[in-house]
PDB file of C-alpha atoms and ligand atoms in Angstrom:
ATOM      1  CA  UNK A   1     138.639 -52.225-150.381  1.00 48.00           C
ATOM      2  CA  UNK A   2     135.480 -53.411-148.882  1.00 43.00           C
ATOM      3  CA  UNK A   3     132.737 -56.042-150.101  1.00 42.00           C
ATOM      4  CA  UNK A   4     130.012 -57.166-147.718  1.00 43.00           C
ATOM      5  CA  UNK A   5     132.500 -57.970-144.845  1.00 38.00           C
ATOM      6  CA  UNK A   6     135.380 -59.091-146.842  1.00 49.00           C
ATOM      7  CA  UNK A   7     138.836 -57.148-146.528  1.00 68.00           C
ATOM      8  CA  UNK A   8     140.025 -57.225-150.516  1.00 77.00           C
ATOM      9  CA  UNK A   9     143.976 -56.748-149.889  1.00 86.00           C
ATOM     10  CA  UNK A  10     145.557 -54.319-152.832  1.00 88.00           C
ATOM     11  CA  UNK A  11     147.982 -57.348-153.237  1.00 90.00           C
ATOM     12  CA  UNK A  12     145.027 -59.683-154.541  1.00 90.00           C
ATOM     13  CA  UNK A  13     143.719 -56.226-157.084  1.00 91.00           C
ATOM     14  CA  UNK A  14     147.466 -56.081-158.067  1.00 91.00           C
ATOM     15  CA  UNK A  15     147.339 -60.195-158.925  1.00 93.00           C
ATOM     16  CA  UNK A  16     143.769 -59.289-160.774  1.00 93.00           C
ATOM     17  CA  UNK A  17     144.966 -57.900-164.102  1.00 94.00           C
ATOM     18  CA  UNK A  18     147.387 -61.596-164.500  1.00 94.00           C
ATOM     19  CA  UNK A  19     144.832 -63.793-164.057  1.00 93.00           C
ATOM     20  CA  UNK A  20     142.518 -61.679-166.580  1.00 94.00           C
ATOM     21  CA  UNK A  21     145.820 -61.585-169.185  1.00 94.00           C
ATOM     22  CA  UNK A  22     146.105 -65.078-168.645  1.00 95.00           C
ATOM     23  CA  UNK A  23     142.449 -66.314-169.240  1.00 94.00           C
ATOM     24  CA  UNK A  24     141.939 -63.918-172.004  1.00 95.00           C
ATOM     25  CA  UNK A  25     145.574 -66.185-173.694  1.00 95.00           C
ATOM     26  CA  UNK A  26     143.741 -69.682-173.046  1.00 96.00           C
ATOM     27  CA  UNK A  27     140.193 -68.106-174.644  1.00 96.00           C
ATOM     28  CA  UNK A  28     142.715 -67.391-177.693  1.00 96.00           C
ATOM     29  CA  UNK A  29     143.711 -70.901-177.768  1.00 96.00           C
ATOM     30  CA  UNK A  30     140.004 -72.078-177.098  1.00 96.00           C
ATOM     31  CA  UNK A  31     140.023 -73.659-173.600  1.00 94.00           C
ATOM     32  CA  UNK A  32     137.244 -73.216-172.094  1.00 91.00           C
ATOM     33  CA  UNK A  33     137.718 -74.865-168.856  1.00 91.00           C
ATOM     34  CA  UNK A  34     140.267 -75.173-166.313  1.00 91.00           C
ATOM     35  CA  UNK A  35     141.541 -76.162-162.751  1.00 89.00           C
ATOM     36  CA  UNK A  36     143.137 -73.860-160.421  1.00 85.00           C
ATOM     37  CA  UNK A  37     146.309 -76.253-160.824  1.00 88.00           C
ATOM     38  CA  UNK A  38     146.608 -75.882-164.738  1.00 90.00           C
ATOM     39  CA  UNK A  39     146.195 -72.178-164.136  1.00 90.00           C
ATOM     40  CA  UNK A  40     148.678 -72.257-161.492  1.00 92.00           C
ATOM     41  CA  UNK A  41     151.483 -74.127-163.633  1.00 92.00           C
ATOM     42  CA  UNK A  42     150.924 -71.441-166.359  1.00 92.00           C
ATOM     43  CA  UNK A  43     150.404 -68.482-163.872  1.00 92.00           C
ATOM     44  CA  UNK A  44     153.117 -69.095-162.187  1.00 91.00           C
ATOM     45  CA  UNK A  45     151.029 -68.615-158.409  1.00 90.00           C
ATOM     46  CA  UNK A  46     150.160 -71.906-156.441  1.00 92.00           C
ATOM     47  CA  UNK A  47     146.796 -73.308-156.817  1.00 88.00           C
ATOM     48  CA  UNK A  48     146.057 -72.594-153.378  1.00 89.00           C
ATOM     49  CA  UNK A  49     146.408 -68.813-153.549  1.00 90.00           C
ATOM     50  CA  UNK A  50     144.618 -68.918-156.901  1.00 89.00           C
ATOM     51  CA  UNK A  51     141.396 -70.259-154.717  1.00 86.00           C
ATOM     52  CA  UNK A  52     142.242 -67.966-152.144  1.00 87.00           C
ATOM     53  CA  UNK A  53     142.503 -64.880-154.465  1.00 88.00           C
ATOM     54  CA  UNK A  54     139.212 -65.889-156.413  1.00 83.00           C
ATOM     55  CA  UNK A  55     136.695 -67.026-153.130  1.00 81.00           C
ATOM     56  CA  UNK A  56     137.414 -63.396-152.070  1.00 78.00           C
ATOM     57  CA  UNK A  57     134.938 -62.491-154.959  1.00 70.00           C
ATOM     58  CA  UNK A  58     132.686 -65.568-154.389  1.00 65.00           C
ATOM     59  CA  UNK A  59     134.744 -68.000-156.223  1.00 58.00           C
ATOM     60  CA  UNK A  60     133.669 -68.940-159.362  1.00 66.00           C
ATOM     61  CA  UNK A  61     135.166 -72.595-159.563  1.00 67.00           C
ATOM     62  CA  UNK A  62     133.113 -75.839-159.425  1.00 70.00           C
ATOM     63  CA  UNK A  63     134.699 -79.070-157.688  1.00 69.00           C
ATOM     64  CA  UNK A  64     135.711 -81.388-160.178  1.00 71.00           C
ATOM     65  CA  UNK A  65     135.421 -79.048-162.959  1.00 75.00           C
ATOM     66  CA  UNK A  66     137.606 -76.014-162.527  1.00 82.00           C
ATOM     67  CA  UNK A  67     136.982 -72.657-163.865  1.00 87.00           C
ATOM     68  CA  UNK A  68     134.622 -71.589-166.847  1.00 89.00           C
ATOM     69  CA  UNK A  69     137.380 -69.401-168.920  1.00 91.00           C
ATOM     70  CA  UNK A  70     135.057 -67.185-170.022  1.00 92.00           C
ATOM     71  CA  UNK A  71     132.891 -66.843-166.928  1.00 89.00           C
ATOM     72  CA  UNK A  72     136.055 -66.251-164.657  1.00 89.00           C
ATOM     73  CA  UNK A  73     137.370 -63.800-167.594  1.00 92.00           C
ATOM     74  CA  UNK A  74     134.106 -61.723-167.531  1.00 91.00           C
ATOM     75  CA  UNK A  75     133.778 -61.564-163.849  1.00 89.00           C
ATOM     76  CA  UNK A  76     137.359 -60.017-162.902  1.00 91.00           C
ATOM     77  CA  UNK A  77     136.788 -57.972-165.692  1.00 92.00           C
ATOM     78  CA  UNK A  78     133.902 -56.733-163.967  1.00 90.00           C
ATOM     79  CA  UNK A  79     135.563 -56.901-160.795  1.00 89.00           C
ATOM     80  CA  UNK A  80     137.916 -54.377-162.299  1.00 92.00           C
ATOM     81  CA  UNK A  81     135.608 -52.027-163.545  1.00 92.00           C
ATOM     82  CA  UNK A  82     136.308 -52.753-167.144  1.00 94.00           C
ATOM     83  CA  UNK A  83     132.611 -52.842-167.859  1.00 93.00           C
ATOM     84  CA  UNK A  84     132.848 -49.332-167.698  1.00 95.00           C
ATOM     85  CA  UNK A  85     133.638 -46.568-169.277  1.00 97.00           C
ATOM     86  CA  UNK A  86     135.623 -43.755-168.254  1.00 98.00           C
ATOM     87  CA  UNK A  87     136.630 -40.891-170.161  1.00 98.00           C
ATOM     88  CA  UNK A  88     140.346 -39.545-169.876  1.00 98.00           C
ATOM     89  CA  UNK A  89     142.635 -36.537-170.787  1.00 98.00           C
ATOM     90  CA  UNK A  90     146.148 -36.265-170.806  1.00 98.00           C
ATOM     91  CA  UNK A  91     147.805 -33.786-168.845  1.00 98.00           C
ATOM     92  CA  UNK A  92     151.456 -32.759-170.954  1.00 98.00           C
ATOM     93  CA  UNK A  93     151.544 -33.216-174.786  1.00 98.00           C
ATOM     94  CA  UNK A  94     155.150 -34.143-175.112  1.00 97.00           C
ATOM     95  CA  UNK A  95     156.860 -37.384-175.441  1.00 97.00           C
ATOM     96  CA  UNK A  96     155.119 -39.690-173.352  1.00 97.00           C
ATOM     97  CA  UNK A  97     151.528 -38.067-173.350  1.00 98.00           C
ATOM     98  CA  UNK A  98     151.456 -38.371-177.199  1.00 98.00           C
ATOM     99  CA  UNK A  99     153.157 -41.909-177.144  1.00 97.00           C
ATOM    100  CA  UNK A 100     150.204 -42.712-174.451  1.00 97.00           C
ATOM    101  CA  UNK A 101     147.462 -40.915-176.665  1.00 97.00           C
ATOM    102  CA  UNK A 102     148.632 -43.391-179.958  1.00 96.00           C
ATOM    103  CA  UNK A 103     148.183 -46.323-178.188  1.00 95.00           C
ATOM    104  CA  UNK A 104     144.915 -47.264-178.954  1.00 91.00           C
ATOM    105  CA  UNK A 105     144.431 -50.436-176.666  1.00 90.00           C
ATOM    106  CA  UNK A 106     143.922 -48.192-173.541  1.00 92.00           C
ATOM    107  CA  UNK A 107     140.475 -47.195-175.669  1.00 92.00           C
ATOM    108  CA  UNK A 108     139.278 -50.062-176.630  1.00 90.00           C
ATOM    109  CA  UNK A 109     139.518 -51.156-173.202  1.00 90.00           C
ATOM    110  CA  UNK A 110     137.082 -48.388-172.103  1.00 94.00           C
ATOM    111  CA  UNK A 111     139.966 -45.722-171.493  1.00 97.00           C
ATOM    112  CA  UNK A 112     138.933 -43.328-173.585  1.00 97.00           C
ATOM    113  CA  UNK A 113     141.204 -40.444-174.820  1.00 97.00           C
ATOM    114  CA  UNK A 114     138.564 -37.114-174.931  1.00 97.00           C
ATOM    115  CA  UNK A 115     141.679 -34.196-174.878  1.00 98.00           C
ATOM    116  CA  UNK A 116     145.350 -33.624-174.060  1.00 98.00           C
ATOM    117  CA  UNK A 117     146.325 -30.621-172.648  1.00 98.00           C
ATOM    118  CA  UNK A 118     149.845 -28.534-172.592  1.00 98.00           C
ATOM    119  CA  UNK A 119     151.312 -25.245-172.028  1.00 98.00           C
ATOM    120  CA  UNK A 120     153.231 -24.854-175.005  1.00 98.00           C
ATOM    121  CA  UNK A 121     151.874 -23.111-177.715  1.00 98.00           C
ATOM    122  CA  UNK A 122     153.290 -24.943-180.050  1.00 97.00           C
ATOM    123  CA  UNK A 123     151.300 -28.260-179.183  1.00 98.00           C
ATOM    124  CA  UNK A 124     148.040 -26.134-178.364  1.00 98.00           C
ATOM    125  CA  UNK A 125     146.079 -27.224-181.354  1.00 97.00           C
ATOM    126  CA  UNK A 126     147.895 -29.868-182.846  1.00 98.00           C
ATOM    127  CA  UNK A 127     145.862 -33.677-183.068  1.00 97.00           C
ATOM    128  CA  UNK A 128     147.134 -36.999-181.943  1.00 96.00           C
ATOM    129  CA  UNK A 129     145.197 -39.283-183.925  1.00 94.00           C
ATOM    130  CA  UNK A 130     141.684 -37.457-183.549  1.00 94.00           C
ATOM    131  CA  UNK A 131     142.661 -35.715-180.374  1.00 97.00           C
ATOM    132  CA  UNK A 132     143.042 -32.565-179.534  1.00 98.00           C
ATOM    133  CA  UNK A 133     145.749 -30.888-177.963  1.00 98.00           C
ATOM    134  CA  UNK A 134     143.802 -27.914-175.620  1.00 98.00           C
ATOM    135  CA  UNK A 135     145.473 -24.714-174.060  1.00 98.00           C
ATOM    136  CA  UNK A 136     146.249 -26.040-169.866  1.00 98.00           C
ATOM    137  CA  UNK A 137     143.949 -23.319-168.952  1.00 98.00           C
ATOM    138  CA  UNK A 138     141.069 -24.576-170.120  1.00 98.00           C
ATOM    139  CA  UNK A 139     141.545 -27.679-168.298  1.00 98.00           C
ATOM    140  CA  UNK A 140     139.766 -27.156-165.620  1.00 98.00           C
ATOM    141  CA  UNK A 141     136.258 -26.116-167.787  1.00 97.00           C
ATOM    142  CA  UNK A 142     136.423 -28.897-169.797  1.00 98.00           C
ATOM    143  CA  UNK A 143     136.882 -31.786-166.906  1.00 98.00           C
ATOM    144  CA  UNK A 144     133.424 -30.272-165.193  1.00 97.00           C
ATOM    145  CA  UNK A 145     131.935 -30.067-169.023  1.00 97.00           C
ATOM    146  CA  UNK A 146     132.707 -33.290-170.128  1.00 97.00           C
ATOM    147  CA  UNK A 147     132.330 -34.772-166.432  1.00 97.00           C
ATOM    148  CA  UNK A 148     135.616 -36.442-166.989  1.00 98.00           C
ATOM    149  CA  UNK A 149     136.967 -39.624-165.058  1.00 98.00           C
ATOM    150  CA  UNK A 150     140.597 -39.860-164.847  1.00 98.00           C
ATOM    151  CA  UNK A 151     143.221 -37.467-165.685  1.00 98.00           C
ATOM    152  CA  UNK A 152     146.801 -38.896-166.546  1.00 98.00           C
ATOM    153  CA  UNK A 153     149.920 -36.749-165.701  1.00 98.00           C
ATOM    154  CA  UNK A 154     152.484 -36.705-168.551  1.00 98.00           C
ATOM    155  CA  UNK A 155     154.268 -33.139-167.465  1.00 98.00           C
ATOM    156  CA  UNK A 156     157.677 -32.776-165.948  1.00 96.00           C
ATOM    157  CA  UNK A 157     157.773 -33.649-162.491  1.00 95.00           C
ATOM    158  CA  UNK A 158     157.894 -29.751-161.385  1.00 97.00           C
ATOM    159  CA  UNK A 159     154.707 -28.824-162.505  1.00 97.00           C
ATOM    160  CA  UNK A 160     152.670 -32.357-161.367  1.00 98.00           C
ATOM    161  CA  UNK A 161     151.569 -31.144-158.118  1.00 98.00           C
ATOM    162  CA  UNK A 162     150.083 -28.448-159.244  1.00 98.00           C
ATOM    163  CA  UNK A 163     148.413 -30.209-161.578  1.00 98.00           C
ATOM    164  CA  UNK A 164     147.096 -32.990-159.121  1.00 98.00           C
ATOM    165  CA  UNK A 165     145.752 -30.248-157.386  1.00 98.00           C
ATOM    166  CA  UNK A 166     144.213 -28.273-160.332  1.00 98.00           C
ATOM    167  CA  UNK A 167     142.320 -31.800-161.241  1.00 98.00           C
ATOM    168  CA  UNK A 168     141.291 -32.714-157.713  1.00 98.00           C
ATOM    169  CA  UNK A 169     139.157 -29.232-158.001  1.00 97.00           C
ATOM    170  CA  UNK A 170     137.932 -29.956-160.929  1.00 97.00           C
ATOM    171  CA  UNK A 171     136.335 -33.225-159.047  1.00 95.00           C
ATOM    172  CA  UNK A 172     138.163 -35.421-161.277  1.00 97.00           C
ATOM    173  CA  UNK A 173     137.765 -39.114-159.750  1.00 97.00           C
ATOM    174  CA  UNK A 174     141.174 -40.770-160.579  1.00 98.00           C
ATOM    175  CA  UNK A 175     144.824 -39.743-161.690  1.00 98.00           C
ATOM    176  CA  UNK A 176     147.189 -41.982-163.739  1.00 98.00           C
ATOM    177  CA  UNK A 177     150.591 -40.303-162.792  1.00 98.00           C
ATOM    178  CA  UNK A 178     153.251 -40.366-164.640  1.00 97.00           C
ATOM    179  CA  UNK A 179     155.877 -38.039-163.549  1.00 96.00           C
ATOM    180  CA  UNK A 180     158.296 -39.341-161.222  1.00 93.00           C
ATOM    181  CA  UNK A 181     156.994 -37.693-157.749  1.00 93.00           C
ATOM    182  CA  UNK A 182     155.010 -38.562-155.057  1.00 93.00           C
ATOM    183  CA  UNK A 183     151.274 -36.242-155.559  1.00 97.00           C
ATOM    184  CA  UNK A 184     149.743 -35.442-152.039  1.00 96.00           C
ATOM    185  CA  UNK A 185     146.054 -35.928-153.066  1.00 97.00           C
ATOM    186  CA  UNK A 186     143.052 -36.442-151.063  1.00 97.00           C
ATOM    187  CA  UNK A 187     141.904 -40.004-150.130  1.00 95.00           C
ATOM    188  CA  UNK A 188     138.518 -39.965-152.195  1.00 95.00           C
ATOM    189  CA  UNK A 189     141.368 -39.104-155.463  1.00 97.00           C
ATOM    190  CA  UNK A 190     142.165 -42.567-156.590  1.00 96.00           C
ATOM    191  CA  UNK A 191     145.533 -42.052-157.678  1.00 97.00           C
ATOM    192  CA  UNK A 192     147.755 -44.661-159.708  1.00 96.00           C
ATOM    193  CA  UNK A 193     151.851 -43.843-160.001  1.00 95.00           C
ATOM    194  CA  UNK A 194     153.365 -45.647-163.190  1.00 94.00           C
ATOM    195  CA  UNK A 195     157.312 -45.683-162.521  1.00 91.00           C
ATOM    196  CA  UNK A 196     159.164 -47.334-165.359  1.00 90.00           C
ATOM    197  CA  UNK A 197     162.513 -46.329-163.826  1.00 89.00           C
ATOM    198  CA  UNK A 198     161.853 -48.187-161.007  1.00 90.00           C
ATOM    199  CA  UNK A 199     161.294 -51.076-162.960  1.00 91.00           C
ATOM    200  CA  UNK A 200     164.217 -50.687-165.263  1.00 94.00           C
ATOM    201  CA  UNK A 201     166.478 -49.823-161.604  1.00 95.00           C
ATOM    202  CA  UNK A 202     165.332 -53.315-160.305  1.00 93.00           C
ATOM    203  CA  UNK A 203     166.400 -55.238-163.644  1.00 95.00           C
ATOM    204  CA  UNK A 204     169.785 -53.567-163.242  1.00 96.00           C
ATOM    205  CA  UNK A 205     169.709 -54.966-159.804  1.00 95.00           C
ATOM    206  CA  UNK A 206     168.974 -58.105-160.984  1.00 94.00           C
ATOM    207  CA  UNK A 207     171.585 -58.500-163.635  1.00 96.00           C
ATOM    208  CA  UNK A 208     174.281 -56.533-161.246  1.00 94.00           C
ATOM    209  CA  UNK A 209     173.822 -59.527-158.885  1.00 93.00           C
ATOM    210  CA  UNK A 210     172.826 -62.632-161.354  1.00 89.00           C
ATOM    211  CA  UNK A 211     175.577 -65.282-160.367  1.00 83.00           C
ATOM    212  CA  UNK A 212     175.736 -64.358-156.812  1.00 83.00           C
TER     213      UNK A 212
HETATM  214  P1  NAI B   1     158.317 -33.818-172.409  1.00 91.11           P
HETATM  215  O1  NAI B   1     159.157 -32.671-171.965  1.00 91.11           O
HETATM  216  O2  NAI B   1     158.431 -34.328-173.800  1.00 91.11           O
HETATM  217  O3  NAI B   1     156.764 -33.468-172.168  1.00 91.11           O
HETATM  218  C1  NAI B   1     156.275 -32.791-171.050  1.00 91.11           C
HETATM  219  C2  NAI B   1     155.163 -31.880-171.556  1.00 91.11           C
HETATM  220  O4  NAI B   1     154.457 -31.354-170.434  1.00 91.11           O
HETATM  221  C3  NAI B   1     155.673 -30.692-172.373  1.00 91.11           C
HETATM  222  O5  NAI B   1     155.018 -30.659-173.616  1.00 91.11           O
HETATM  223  C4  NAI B   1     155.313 -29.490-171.506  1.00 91.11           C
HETATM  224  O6  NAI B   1     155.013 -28.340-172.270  1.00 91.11           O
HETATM  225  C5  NAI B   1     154.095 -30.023-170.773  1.00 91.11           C
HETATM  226  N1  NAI B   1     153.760 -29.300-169.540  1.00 91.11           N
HETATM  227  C6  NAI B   1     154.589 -28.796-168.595  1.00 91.11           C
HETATM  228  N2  NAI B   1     153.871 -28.208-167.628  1.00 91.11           N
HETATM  229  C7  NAI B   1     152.566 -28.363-167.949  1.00 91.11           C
HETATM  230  C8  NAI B   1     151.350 -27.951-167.340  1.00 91.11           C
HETATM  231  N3  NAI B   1     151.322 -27.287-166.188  1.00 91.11           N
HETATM  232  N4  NAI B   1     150.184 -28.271-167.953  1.00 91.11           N
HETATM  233  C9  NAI B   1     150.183 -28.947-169.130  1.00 91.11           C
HETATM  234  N5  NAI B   1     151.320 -29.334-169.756  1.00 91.11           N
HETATM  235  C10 NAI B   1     152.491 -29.043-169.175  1.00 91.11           C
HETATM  236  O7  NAI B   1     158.605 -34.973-171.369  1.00 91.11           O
HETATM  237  P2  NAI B   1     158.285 -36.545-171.522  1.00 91.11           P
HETATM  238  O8  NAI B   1     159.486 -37.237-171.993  1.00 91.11           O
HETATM  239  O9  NAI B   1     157.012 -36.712-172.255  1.00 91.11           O
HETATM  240  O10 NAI B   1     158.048 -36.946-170.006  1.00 91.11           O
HETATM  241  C11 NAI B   1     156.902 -36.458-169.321  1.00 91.11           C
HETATM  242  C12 NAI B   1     156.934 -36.864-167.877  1.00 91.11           C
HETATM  243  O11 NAI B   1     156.847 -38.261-167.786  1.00 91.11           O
HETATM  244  C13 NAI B   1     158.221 -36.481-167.142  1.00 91.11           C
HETATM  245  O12 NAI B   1     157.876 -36.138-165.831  1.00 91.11           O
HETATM  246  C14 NAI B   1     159.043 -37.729-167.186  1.00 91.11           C
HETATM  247  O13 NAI B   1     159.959 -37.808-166.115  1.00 91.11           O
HETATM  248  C15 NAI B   1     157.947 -38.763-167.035  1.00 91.11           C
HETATM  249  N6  NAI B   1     158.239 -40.083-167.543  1.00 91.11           N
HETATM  250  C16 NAI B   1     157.780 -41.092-166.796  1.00 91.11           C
HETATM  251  C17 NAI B   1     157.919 -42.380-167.176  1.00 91.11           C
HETATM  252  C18 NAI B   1     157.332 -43.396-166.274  1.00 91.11           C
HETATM  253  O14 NAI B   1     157.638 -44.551-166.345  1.00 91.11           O
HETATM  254  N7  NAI B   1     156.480 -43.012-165.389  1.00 91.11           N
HETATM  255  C19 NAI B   1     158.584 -42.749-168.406  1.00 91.11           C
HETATM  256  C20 NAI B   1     158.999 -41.604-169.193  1.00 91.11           C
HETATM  257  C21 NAI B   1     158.819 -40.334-168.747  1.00 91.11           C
END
C-alpha cells in the first residue's frame, strides 16, 4: 500500500484492527488520553513499534501528552475504511453463510448484508433476518444492479473458484473467502481468506508442545 511516498507494510494493516479494539476498550472505560507506553503494556506491542506503526499515518501523538483516544480511534478507523460503507452478499446459504448473515455487528460496522445467494432450492427464498436468500443465477445481475462491494464466499470449497471468477466479472471490488482454497483472482480483486482451521491447527500445536 502506498501513501505519498510511504511503503505501508500489510504487517502494520494487520496490527491496525488491535490498536482500534483496544482504544475503542479504554473509550468504554473513559480514558481519554494515553502514552504509547500505557498502550503498549495493555497492547501487548512495545512502545516503540506503537510510534513506528502510527508515524506511518502521520502520527497522531503529542510529546508529553500521548494519544487523544478518540482522535487516534477515529483516524485508524478511517485509515481502515470504516467510514464507509460497502454493501455485501453472501455467496452459499448454508451453515456458515447464515451464521455470518445473523451476526449483526458486521452491519453496524458498515458491512452491510443486501442478499445471500445458493443453489439449492430449498434455501432460494427463505430470509435470514430480513435477507433474502436469491437463486445463484441471478448473482451476477444483481452485483452490477445494486453496484455491490464485496462478495463473501460461504460455498464448499469445489465450487469457490468458480465463484471468484463469476464475481470478478461482475466487477465486484473485494471477496471475503471463506472456503478453504486458495482463489486465483486478479490483482485489482482485493481478496481476504478467513481460515479458522488454521487457527484451531496452530492451538493444537501449541498445546501438543506446551511443556517442551
Ligand atoms: P454448507 O454445506 O452448510 O453450505 C454450503 C452452501 O453453499 C450450501 O447451501 C450449498 O447449496 C451452497 N452452494 C454450493 N455451491 C454454490 C454455488 N455455486 N453458488 C451458491 N451457493 C452454492 O457448508 P458450511 O458448513 O456452511 O461451510 C461452507 C464453506 O465454509 C465450506 O467451504 C467450509 O469448508 C467453509 N468453512 C470455513 C470456515 C473458515 O474458517 N473459513 C469455517 C467453517 C466452514
Amino acid at each position: 500500500m502506498q501513501k505519498g511516498n510511504t511503503k505501508i507494510s500489510m504487517a502494520v494493516i494487520r496490527r491496525l484492527p488491535k490498536y482500534r479494539r483496544y482504544l475503542s476498550e479504554l473509550l468504554e472505560k473513559n480514558i481519554h488520553r494515553i502514552s504509547s507506553r500505557e498502550l503498549s503494556k495493555i497492547i501487548g506491542f512495545t512502545a516503540s513499534q506503537i510510534r513506528q506503526d502510527l508515524n506511518n499515518f502521520g502520527g497522531f501523538g503529542q510529546q508529553g501528552y500521548g494519544y487523544n483516544v478518540a482522535a487516534l480511534y477515529e483516524e485508524i478507523g478511517k485509515i481502515l475504511g470504516l467510514d464507509t460503507i460497502y454493501k455485501t452478499i453472501i455467496i452459499g446459504a448454508g451453515n456458515l453463510g447464515q451464521a455470518i448473515a445473523n451476526y449483526t455487528n458486521f452491519g453496524k460496522s458498515g458491512f452491510v448484508p443486501m442478499a445471500m445467494f445458493d443453489i439449492n432450492p430449498k434455501l432460494i427464498g427463505l430470509k435470514i433476518r430480513d435477507i433474502e436468500i436469491m437463486d445463484s443465477d441471478e448473482m451476477e445481475q444483481y452485483i452490477k444492479d445494486q453496484d455491490i462491494d464485496i462478495g463473501i464466499i460461504c460455498t464448499n470449497k469445489e465450487q469457490a473458484q468458480d465463484v471468484a471468477q463469476r464475481l470478478v466479472k461482475s466487477n465486484i471490488k473485494g471477496i471475503w473467502n471463506f472456503a478453504p482454497t486458495d482463489l486465483d483472482v486478479p490483482e485489482n480483486i482485493m481478496l481476504e481468506n478467513v481460515h479458522l482451521s488454521e487457527s484451531l491447527y496452530t492451538l493444537s500445536f501449541l498445546l501438543k508442545h506446551r511443556d517442551e
